[in-house]
CSV table of C-alpha atoms in Angstrom, one decimal:
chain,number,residue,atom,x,y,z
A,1,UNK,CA,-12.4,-33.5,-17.8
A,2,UNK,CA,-15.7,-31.6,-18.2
A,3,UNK,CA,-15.0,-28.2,-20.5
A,4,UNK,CA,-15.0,-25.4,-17.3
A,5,UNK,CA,-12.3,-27.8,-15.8
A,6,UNK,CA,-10.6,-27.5,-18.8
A,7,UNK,CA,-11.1,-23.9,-18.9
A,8,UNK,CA,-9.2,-23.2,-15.3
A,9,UNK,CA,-6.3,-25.9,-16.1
A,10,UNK,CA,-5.8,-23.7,-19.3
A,11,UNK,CA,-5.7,-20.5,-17.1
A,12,UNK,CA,-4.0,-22.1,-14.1
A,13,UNK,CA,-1.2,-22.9,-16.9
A,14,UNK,CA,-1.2,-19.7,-18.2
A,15,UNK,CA,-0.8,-17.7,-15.1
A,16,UNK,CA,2.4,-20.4,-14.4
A,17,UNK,CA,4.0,-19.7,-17.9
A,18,UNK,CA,3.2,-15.7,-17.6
A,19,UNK,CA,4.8,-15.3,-14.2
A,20,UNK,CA,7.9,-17.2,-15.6
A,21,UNK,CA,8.5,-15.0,-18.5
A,22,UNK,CA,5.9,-12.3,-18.9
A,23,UNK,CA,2.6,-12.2,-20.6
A,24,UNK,CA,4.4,-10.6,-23.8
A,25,UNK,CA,6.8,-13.8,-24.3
A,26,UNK,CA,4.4,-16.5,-23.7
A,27,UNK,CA,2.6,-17.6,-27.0
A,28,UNK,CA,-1.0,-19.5,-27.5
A,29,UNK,CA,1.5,-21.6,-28.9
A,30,UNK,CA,3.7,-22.3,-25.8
A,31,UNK,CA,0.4,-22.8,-23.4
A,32,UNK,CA,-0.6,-25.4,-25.6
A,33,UNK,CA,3.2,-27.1,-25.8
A,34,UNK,CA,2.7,-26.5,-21.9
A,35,UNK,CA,-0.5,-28.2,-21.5
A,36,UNK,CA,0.0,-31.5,-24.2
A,37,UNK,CA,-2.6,-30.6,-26.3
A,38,UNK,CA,-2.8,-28.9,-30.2
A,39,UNK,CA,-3.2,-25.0,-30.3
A,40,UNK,CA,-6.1,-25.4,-32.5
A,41,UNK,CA,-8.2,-26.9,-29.1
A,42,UNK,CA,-7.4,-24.1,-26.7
A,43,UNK,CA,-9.8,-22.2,-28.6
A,44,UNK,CA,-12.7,-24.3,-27.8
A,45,UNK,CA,-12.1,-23.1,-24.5
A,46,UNK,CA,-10.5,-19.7,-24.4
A,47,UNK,CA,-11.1,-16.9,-27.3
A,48,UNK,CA,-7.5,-15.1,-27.1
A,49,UNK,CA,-4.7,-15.0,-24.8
A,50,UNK,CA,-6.2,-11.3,-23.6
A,51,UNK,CA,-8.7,-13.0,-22.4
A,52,UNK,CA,-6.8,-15.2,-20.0
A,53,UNK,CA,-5.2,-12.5,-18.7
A,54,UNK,CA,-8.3,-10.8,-18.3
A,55,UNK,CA,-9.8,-13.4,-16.8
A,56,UNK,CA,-6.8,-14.4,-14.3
A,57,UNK,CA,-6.3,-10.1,-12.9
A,58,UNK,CA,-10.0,-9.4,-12.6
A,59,UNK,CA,-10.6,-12.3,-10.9
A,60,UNK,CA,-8.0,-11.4,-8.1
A,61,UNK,CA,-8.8,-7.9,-7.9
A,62,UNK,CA,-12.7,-8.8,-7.3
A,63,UNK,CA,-11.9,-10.9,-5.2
A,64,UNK,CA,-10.1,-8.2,-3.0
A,65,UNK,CA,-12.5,-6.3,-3.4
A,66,UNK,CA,-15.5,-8.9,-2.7
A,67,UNK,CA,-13.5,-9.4,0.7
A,68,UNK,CA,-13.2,-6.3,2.1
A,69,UNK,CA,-16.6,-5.4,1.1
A,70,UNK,CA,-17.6,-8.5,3.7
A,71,UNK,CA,-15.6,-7.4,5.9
A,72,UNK,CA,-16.3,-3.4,6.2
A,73,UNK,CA,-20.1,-3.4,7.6
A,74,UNK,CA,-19.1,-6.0,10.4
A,75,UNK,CA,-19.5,-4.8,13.8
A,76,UNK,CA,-16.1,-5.4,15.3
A,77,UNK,CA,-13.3,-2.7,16.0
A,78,UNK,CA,-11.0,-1.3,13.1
A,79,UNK,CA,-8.1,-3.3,14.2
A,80,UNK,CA,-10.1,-6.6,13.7
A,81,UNK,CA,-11.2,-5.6,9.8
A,82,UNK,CA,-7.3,-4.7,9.8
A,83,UNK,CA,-5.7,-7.8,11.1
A,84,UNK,CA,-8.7,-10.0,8.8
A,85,UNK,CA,-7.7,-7.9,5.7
A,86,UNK,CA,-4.1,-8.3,6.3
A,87,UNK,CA,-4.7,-12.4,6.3
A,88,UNK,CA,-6.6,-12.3,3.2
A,89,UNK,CA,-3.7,-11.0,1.8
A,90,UNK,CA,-1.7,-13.9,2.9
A,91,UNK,CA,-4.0,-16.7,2.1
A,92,UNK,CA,-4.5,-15.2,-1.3
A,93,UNK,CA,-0.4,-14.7,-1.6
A,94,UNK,CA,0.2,-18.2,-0.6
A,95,UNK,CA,-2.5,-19.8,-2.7
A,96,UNK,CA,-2.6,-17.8,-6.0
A,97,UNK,CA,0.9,-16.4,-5.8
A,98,UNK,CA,1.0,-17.1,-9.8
A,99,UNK,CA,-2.3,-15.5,-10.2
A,100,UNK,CA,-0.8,-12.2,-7.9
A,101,UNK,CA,2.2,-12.0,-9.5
A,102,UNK,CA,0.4,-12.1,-12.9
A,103,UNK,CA,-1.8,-9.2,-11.7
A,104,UNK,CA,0.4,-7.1,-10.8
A,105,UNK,CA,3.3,-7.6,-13.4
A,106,UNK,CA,0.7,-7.5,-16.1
A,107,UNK,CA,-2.0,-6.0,-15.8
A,108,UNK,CA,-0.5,-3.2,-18.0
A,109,UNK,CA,-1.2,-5.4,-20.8
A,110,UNK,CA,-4.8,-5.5,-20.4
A,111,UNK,CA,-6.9,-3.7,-23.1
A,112,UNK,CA,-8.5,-1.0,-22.7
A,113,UNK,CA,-11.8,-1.8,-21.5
A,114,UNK,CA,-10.2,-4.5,-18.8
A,115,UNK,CA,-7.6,-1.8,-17.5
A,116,UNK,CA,-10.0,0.3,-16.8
A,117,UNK,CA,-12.2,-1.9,-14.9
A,118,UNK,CA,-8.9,-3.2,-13.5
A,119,UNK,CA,-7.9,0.5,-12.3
A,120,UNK,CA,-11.6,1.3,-10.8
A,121,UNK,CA,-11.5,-1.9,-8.9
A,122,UNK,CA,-7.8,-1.3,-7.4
A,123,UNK,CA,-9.2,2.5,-6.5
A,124,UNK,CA,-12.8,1.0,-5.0
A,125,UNK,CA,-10.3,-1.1,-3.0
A,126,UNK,CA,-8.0,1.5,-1.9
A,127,UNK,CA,-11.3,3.8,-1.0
A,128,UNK,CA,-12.6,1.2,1.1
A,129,UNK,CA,-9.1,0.7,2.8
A,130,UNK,CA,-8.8,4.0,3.3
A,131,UNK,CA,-12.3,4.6,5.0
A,132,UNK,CA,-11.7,1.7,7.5
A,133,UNK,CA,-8.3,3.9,8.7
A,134,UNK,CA,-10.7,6.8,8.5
A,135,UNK,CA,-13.0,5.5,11.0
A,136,UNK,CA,-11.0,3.6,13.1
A,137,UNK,CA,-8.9,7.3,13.4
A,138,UNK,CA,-12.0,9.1,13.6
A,139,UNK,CA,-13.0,6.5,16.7
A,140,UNK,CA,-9.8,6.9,18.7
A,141,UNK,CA,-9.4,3.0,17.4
A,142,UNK,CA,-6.0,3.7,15.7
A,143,UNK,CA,-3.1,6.4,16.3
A,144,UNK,CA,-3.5,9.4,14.3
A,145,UNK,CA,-0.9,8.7,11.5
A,146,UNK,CA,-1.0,10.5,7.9
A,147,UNK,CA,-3.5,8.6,6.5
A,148,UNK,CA,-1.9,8.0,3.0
A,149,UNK,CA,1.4,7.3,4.5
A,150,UNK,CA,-0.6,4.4,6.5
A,151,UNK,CA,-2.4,3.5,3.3
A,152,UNK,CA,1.1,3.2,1.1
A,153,UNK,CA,3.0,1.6,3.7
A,154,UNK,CA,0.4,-1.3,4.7
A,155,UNK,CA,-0.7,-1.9,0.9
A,156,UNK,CA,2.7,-1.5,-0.6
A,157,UNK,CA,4.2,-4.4,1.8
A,158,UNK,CA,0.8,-6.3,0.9
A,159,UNK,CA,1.7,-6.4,-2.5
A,160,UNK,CA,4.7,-6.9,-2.8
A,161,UNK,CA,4.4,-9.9,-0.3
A,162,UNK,CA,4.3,-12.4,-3.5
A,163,UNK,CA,7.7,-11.4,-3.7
A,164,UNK,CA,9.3,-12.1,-0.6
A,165,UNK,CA,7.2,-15.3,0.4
A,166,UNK,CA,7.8,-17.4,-2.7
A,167,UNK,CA,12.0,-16.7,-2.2
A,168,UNK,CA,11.9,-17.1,1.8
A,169,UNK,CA,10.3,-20.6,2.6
A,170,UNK,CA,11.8,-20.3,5.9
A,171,UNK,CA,8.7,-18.4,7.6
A,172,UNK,CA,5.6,-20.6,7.9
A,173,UNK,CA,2.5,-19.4,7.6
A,174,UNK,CA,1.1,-19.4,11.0
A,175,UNK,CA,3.8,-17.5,11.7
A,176,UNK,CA,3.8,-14.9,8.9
A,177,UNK,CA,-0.6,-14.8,10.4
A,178,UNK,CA,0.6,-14.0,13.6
A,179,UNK,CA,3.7,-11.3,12.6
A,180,UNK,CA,2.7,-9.7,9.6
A,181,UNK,CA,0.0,-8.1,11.6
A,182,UNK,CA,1.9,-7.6,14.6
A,183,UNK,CA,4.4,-5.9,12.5
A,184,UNK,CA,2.3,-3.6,10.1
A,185,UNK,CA,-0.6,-2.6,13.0
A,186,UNK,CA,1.2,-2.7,16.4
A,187,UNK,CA,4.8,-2.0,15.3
A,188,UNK,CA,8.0,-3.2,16.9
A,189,UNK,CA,8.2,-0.9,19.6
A,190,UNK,CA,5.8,-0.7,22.8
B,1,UNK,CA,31.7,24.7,-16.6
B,2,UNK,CA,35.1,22.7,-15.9
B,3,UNK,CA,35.7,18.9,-16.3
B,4,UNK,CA,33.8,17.0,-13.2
B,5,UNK,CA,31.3,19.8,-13.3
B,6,UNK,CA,30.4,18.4,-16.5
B,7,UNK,CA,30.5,14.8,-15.6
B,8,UNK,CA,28.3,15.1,-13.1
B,9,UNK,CA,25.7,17.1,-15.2
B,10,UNK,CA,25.8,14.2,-18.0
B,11,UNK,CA,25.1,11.2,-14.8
B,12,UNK,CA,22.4,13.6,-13.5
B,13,UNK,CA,20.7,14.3,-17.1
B,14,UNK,CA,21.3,10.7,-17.6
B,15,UNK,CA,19.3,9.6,-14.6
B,16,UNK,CA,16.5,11.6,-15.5
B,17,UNK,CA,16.7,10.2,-19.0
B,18,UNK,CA,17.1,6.3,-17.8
B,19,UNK,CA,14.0,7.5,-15.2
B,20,UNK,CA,11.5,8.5,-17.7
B,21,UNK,CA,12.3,5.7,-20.6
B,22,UNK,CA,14.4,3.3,-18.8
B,23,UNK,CA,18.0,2.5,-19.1
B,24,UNK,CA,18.1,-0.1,-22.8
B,25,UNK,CA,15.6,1.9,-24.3
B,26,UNK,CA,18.4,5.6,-24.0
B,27,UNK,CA,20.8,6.1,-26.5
B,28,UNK,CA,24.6,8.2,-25.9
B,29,UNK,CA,23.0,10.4,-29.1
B,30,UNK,CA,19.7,11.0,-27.0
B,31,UNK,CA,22.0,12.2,-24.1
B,32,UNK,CA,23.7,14.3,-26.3
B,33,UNK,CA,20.7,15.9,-28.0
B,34,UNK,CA,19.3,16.0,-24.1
B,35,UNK,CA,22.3,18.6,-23.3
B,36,UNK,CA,22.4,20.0,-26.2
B,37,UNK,CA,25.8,18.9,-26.9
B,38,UNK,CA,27.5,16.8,-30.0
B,39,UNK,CA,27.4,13.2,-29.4
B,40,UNK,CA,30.7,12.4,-29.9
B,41,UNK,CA,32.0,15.6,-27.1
B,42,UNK,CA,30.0,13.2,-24.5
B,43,UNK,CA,33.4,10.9,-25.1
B,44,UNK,CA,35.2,13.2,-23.4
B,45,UNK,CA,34.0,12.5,-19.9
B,46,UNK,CA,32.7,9.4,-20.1
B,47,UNK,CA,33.4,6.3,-21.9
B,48,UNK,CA,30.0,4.5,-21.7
B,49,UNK,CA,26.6,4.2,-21.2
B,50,UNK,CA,27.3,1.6,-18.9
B,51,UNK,CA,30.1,3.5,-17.1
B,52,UNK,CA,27.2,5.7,-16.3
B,53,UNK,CA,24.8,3.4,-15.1
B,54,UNK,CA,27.3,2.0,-12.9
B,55,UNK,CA,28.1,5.5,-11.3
B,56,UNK,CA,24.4,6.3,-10.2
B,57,UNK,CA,23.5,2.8,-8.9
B,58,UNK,CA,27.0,2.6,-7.4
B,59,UNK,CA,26.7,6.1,-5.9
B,60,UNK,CA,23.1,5.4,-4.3
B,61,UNK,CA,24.8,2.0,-3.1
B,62,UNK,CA,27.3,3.2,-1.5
B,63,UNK,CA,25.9,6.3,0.2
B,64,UNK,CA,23.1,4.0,1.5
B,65,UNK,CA,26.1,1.7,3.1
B,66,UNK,CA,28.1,4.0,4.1
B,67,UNK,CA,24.9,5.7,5.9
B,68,UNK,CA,24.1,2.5,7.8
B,69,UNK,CA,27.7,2.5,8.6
B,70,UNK,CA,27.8,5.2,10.1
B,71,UNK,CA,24.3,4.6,12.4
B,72,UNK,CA,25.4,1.0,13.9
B,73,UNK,CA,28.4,1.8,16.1
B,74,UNK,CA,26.6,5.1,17.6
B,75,UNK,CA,25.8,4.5,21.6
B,76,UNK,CA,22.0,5.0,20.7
B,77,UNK,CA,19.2,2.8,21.3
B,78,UNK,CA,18.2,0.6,18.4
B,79,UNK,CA,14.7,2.7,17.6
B,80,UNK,CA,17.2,5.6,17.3
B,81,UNK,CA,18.9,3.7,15.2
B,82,UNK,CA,16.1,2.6,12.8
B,83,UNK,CA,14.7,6.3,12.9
B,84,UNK,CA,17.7,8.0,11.3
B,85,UNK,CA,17.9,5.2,8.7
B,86,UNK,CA,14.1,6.2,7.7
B,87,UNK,CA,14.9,9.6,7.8
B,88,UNK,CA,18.1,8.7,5.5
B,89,UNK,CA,15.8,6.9,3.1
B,90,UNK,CA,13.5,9.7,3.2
B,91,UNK,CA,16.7,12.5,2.3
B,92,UNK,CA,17.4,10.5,-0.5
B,93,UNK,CA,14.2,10.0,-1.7
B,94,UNK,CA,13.4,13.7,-1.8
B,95,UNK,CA,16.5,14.4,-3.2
B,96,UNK,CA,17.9,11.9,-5.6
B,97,UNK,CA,14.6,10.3,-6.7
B,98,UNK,CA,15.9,10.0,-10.4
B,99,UNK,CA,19.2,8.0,-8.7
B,100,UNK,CA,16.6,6.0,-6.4
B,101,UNK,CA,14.6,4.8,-9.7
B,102,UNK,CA,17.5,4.3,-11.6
B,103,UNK,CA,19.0,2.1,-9.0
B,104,UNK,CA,15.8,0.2,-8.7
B,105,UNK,CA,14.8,-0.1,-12.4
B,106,UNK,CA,17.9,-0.7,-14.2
B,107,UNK,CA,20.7,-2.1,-11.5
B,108,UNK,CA,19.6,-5.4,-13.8
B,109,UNK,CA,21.7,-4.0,-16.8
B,110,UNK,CA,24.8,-3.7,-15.2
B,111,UNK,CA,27.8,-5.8,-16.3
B,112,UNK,CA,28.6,-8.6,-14.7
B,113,UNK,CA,31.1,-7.2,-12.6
B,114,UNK,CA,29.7,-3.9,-11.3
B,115,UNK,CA,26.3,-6.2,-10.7
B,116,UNK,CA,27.9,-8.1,-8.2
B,117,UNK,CA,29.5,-5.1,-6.6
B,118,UNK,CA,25.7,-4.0,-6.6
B,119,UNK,CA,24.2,-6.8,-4.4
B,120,UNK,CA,27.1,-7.7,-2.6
B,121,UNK,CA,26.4,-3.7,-1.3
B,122,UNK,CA,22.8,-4.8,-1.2
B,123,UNK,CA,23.5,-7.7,0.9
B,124,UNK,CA,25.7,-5.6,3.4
B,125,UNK,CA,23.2,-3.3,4.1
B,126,UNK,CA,20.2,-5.9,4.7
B,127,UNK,CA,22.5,-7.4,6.8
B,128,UNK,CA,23.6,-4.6,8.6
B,129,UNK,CA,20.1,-3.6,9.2
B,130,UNK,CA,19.2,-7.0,10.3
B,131,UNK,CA,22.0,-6.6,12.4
B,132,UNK,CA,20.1,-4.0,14.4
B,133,UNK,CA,16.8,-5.3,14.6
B,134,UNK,CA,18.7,-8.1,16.2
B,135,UNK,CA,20.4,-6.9,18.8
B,136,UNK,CA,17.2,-4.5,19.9
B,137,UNK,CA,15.1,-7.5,20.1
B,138,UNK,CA,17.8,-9.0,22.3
B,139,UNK,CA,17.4,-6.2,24.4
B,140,UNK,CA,14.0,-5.9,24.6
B,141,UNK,CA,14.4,-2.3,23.1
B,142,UNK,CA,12.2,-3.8,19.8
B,143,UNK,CA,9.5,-6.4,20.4
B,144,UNK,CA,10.2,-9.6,19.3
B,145,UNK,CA,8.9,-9.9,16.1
B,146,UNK,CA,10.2,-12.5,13.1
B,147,UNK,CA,13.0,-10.4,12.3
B,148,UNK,CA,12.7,-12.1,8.4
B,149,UNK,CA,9.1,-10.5,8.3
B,150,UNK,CA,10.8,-6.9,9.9
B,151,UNK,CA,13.5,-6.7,7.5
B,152,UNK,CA,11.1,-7.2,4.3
B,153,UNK,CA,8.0,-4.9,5.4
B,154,UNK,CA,10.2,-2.1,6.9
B,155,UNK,CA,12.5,-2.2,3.6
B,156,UNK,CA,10.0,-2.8,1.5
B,157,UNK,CA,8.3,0.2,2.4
B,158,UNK,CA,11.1,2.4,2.3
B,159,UNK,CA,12.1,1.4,-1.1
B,160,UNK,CA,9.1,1.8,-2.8
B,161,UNK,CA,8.9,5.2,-1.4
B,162,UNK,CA,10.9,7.0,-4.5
B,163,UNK,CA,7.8,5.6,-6.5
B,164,UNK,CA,4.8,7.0,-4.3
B,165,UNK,CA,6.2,10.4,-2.6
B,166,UNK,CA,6.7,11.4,-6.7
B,167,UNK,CA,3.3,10.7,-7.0
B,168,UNK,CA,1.3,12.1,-3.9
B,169,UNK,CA,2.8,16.0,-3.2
B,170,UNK,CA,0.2,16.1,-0.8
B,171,UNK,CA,2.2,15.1,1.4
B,172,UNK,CA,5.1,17.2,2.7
B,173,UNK,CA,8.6,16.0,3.8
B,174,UNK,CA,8.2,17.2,7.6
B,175,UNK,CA,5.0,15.3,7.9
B,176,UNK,CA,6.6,12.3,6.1
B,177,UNK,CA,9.7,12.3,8.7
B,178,UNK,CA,7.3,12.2,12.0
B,179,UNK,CA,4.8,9.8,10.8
B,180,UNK,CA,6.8,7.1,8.3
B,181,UNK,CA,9.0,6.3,11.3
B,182,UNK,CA,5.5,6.2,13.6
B,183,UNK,CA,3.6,3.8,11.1
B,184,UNK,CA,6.7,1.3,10.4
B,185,UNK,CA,8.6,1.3,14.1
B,186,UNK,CA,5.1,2.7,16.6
B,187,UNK,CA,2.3,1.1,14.3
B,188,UNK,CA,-1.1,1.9,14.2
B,189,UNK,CA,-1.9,0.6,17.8
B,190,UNK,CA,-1.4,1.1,21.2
């Protein structure tokens, strides 16, 4: 195993044993018990546990924010960039749930250089959000609703979707595609 | 001030209390000192911390219950139906928001006992609003959408509300009873 492999099974570990019991109760200590190695090697790898958890909620938020920026300046209608933001979310909930959960359970723990970048990237996100509801409003594309009341109540089940999907393996995930959207943009009445 | 008067003022200052520093971390002596009355005098109305707990998360339980129970048997149609539960949520939210957070927060630290009585009340009302979204899918009043994926973003939403509507005054509570029941039953779409 070449050393960057090493690297992400160390923070692929960490993210496991930090969503199980919270970045506070998980040790350099533990992660190496966890991974079958001595503590004393982690550190060829990894400089301090703050630095895994930097590493693991930075990585998630720019990554919602590298998608959205992809997905802003595309020339398709507001419910399109809607209904492709909305599946990010579940492709990123079923295949980093760890990482999710670890973002948003602890980012609080971030120092406080990393929170802040943590903050202005969750605000840059929101902002961009918000200006595609904006727009699509502005366009006639999308109902006239309170714009922050849309923003909360879109995001908030977003984020919280971690949650729900790891405890309710009965929806599959062409189905959660196909509804989630349905639900949060078109609504359950005609 | 006569005897329930009293009781009622030490659950209220408690909530706000529990609220701000959460429940484990709120002594009976930083109650006191909060109403400006002798520890020991609190004994006189109530005989624990957890006795306390236990009325707020109860109370917000059972109101929330007895709400739903009062919505299902009405000859309305189902979206009728879901709007005055929003509204409901909204009330509360505006007006027992320390009770709301409390619930939320700290409903871990019950006893044993009380916590079951908790989320068997929890149950009963998911399954009472499930109920609903039922039946208005079987009669075409809702669309059919996965009811699983209904129930969590429509909840979701409204639980998390206490936590956003404290934060963002912008927004006022008439605007917030048109368009929360527009986003989560109407959507964003035509």
């Amino acid at each position: 195993m070449n050393k960057n492999n090493r690297r992400e099974d160390i923070v692929l570990t960490a993210a496991k044993l930090f969503r199980k019991k919270g970045y506070n109760a998980v040790s350099m200590r533990d992660l190496a018990a966890e991974m079958g190695i001595k503590a004393a090697s982690l550190y060829n790898h990894i400089s301090s546990k703050q630095e895994i958890l930097a590493s693991i909620v930075l990585s998630v938020a720019k990554d919602f924010v590298g998608h959205i920026d992809t997905v802003v300046p595309q020339p398709i209608a507001s419910i399109e960039k809607l209904t492709s933001i909305i599946h990010h979310h579940i492709e990123l909930t079923a295949e980093q749930t760890d990482f999710l959960a670890c973002m948003n359970n602890d980012w609080i723990h971030l120092d406080e250089e990393n929170k802040t970048l943590y903050l202005s990237l969750r605000k840059e996100y929101e902002a961009k959000f918000r200006e595609i509801l904006r727009v699509g409003m502005a366009k006639n594309e999308l109902k006239n609703i309170h714009i922050e009341i849309s923003v909360f109540g879109i995001l908030t089940t977003l984020r919280t979707l971690y949650v729900w999907y790891a405890k309710k393996d009965v929806v599959s995930l062409k189905t959660l595609k196909t509804d989630l959207p349905r639900l949060l943009l078109d609504g359950l009445i005609d």
